[in-house]
mmCIF file with all atom_site columns, C-alpha atoms in Angstrom:
data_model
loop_
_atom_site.group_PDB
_atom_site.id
_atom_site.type_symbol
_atom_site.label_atom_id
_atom_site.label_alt_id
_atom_site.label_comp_id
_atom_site.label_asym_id
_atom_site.label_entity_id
_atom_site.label_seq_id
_atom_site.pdbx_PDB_ins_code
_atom_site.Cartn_x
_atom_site.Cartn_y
_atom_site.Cartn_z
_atom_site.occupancy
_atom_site.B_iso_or_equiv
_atom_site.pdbx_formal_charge
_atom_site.auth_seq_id
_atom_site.auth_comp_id
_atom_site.auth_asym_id
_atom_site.auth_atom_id
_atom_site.pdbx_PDB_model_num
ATOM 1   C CA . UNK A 1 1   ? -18.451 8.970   -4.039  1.00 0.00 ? 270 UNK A CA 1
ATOM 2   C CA . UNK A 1 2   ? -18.311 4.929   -3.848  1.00 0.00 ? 271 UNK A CA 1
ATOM 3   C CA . UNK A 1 3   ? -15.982 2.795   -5.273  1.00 0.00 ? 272 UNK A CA 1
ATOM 4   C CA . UNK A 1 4   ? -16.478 -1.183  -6.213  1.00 0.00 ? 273 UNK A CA 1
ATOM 5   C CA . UNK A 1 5   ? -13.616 -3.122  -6.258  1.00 0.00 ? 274 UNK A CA 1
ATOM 6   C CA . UNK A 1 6   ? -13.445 -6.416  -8.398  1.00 0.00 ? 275 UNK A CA 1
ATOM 7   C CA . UNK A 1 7   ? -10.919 -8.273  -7.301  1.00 0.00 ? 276 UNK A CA 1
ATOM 8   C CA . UNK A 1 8   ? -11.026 -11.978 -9.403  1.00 0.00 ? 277 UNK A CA 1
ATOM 9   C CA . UNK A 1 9   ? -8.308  -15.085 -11.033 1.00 0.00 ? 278 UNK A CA 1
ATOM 10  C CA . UNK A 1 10  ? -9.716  -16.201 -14.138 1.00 0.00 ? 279 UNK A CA 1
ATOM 11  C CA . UNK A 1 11  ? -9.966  -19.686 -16.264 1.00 0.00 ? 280 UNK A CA 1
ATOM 12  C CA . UNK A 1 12  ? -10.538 -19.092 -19.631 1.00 0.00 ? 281 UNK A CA 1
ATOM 13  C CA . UNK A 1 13  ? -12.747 -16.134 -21.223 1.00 0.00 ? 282 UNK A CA 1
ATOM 14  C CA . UNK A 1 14  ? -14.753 -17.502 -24.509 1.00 0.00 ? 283 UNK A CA 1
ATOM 15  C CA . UNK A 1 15  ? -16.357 -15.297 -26.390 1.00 0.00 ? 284 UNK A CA 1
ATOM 16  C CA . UNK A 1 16  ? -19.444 -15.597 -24.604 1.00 0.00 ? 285 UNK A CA 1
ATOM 17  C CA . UNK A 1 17  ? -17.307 -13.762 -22.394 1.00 0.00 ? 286 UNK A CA 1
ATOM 18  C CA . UNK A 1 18  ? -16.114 -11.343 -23.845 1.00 0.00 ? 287 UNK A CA 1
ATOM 19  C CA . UNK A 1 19  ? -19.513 -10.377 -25.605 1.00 0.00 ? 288 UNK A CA 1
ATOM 20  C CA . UNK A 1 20  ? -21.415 -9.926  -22.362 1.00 0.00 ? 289 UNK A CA 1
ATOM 21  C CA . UNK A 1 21  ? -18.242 -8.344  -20.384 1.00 0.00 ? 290 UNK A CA 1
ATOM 22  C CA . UNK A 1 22  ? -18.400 -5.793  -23.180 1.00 0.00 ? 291 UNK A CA 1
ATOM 23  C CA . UNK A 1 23  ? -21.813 -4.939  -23.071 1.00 0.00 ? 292 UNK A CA 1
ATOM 24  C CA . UNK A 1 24  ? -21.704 -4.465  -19.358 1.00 0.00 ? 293 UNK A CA 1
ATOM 25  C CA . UNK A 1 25  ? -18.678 -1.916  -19.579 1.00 0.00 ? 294 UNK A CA 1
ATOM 26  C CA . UNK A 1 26  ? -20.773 -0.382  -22.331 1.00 0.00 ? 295 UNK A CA 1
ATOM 27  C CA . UNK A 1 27  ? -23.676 -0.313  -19.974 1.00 0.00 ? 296 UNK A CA 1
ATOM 28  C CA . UNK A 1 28  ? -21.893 1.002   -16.738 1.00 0.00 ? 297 UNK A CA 1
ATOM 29  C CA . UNK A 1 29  ? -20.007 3.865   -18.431 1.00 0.00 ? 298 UNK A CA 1
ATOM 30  C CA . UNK A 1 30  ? -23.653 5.088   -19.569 1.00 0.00 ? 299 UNK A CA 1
ATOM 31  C CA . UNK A 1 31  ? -25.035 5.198   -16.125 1.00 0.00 ? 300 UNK A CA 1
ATOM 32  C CA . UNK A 1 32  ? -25.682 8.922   -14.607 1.00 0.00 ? 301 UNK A CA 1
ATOM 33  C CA . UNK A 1 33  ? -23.061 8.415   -12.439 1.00 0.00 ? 302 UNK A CA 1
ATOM 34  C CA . UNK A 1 34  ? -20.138 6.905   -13.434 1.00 0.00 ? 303 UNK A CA 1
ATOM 35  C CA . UNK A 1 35  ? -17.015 8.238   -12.752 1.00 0.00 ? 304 UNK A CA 1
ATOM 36  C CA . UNK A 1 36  ? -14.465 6.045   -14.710 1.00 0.00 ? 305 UNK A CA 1
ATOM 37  C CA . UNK A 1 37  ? -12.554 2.705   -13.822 1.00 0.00 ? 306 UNK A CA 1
ATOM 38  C CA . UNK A 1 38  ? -8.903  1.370   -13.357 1.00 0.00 ? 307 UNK A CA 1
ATOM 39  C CA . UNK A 1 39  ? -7.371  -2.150  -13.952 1.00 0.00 ? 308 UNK A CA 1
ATOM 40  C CA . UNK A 1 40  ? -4.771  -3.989  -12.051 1.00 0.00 ? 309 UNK A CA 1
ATOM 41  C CA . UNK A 1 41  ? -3.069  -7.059  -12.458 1.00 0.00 ? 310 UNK A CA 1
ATOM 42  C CA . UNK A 1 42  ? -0.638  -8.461  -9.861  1.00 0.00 ? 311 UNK A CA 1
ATOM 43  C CA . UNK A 1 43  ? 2.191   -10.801 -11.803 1.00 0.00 ? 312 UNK A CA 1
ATOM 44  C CA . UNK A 1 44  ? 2.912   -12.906 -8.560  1.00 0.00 ? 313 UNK A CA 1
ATOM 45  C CA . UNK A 1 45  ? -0.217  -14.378 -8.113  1.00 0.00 ? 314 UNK A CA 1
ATOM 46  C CA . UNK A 1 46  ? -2.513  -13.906 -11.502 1.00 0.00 ? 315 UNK A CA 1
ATOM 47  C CA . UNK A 1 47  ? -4.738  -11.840 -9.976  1.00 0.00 ? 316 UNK A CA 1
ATOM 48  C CA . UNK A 1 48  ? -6.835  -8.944  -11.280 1.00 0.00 ? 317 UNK A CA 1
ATOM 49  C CA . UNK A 1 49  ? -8.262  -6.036  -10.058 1.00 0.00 ? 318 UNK A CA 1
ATOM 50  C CA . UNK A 1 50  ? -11.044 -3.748  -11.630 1.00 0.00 ? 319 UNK A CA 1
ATOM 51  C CA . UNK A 1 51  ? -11.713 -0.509  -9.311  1.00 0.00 ? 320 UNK A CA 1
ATOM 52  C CA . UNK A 1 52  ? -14.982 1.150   -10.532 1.00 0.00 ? 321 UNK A CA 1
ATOM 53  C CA . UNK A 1 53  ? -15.989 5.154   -9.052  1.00 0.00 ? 322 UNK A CA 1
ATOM 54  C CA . UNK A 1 54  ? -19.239 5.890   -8.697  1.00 0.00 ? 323 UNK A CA 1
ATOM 55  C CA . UNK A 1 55  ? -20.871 9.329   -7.353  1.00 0.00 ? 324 UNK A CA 1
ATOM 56  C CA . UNK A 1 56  ? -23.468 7.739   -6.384  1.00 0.00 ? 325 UNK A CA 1
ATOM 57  C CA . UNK A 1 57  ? -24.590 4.863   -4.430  1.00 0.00 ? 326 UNK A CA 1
ATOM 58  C CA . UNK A 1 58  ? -27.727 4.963   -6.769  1.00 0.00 ? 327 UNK A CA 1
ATOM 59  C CA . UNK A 1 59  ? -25.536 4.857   -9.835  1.00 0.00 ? 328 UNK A CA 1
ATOM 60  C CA . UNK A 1 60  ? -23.557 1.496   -8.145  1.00 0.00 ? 329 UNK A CA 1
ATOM 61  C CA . UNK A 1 61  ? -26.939 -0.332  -7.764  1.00 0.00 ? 330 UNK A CA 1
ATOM 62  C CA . UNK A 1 62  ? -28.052 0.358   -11.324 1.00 0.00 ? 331 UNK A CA 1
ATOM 63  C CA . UNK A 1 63  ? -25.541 -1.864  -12.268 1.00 0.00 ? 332 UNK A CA 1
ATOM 64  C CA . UNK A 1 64  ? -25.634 -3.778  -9.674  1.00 0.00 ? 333 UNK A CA 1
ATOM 65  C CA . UNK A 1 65  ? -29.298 -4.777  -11.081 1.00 0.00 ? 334 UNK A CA 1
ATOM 66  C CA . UNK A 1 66  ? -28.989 -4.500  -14.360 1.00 0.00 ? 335 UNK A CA 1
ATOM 67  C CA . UNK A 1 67  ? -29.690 -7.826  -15.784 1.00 0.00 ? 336 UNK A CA 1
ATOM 68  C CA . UNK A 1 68  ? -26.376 -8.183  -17.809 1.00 0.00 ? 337 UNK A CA 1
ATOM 69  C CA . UNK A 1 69  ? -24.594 -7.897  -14.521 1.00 0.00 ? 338 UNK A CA 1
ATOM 70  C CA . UNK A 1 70  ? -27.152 -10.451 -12.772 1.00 0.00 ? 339 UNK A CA 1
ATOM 71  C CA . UNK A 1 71  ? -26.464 -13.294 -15.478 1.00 0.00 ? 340 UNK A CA 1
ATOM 72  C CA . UNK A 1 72  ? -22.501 -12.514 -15.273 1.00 0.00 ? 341 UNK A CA 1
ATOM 73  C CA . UNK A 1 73  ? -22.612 -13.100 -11.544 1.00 0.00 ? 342 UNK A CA 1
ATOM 74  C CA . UNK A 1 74  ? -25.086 -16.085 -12.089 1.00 0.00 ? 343 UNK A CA 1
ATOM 75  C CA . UNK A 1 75  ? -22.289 -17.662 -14.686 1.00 0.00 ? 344 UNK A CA 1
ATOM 76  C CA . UNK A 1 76  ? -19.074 -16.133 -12.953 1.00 0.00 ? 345 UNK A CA 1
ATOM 77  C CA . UNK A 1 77  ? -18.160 -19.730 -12.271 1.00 0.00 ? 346 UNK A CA 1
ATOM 78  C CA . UNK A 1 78  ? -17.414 -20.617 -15.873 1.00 0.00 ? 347 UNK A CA 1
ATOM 79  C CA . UNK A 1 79  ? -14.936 -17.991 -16.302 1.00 0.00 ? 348 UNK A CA 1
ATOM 80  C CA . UNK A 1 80  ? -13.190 -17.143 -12.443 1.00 0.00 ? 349 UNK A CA 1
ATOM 81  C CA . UNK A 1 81  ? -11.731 -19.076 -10.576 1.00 0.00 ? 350 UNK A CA 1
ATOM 82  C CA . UNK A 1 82  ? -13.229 -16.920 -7.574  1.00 0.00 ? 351 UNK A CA 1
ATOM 83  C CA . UNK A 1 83  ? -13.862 -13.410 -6.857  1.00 0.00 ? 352 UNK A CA 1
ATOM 84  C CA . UNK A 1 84  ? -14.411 -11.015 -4.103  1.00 0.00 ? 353 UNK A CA 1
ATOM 85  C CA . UNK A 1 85  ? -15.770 -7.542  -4.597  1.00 0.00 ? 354 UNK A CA 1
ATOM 86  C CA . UNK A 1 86  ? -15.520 -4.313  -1.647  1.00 0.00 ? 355 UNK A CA 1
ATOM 87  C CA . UNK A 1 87  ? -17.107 -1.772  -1.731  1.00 0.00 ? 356 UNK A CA 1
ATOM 88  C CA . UNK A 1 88  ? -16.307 1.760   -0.236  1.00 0.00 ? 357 UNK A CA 1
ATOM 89  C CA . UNK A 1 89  ? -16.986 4.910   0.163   1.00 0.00 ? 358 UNK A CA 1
ATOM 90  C CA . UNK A 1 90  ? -14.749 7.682   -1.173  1.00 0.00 ? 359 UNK A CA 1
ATOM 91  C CA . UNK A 1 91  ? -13.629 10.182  1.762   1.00 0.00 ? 360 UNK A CA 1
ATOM 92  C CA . UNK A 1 92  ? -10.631 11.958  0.008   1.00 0.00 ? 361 UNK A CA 1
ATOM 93  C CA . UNK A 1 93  ? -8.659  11.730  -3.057  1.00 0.00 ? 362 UNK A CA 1
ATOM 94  C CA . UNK A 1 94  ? -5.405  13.560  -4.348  1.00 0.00 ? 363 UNK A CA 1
ATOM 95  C CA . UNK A 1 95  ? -2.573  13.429  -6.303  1.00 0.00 ? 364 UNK A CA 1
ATOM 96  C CA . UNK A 1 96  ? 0.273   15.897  -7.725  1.00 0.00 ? 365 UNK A CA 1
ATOM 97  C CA . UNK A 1 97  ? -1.223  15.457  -10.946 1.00 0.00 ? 366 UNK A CA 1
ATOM 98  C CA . UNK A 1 98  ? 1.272   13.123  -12.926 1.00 0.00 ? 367 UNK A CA 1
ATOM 99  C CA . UNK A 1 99  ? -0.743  10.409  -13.819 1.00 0.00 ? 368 UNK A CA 1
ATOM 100 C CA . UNK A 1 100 ? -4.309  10.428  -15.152 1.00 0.00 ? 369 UNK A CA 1
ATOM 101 C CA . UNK A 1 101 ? -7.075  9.479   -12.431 1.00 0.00 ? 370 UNK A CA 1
ATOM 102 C CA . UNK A 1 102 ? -10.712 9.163   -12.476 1.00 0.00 ? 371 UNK A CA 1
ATOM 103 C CA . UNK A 1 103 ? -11.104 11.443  -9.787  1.00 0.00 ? 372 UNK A CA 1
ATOM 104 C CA . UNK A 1 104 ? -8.887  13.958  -10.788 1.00 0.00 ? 373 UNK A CA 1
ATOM 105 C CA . UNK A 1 105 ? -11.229 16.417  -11.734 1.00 0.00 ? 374 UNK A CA 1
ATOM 106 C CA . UNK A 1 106 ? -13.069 15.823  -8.380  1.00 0.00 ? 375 UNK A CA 1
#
């Protein structure tokens, strides 16, 4: 399994925004693939953090090329203030089961 990390501060999201960030979740979660997604914001210093799972590496690049994603990273500068993504590979995942994760069933 991979993950993708999004880790971004934002300006202001129009909704030109919002339309095409939409269709790209919309996109992603239909992808053979897909494992599910978490969001994180940290008060201190406005940042946000989207972690995507992915079982494949495959499934990652298919929206990594999918052209939605190519004309949000071509316009990223309209609506972040920067960005920096990581990506990783899963090697272990577990929990006691009290919270709700996309890998729980994994």
């Amino acid at each position: 399994m991979f993950t993708a990390t999004f880790t971004f501060a934002k300006r202001e999201f129009d909704d030109e925004f919002h339309a095409l960030d939409q269709r790209i979740a919309e996109m992603a979660r239909a992808i053979p693939g897909y494992l599910g997604e978490e969001a994180w914001e940290n008060p201190a210093n406005g940042l946000i953090s989207n972690v995507y799972y992915w079982e494949t590496m495959e499934a990652l690049q298919a929206l990594m090329k999918h052209p939605d994603h190519l004309e949000a990273k071509r316009q990223q500068a309209r609506w972040l203030q920067g960005y920096h993504i990581v990506i990783a590979e899963v090697v272990g995942s577990y929990g006691d089961g009290g919270i709700p994760h996309p890998l729980t069933q994994r």
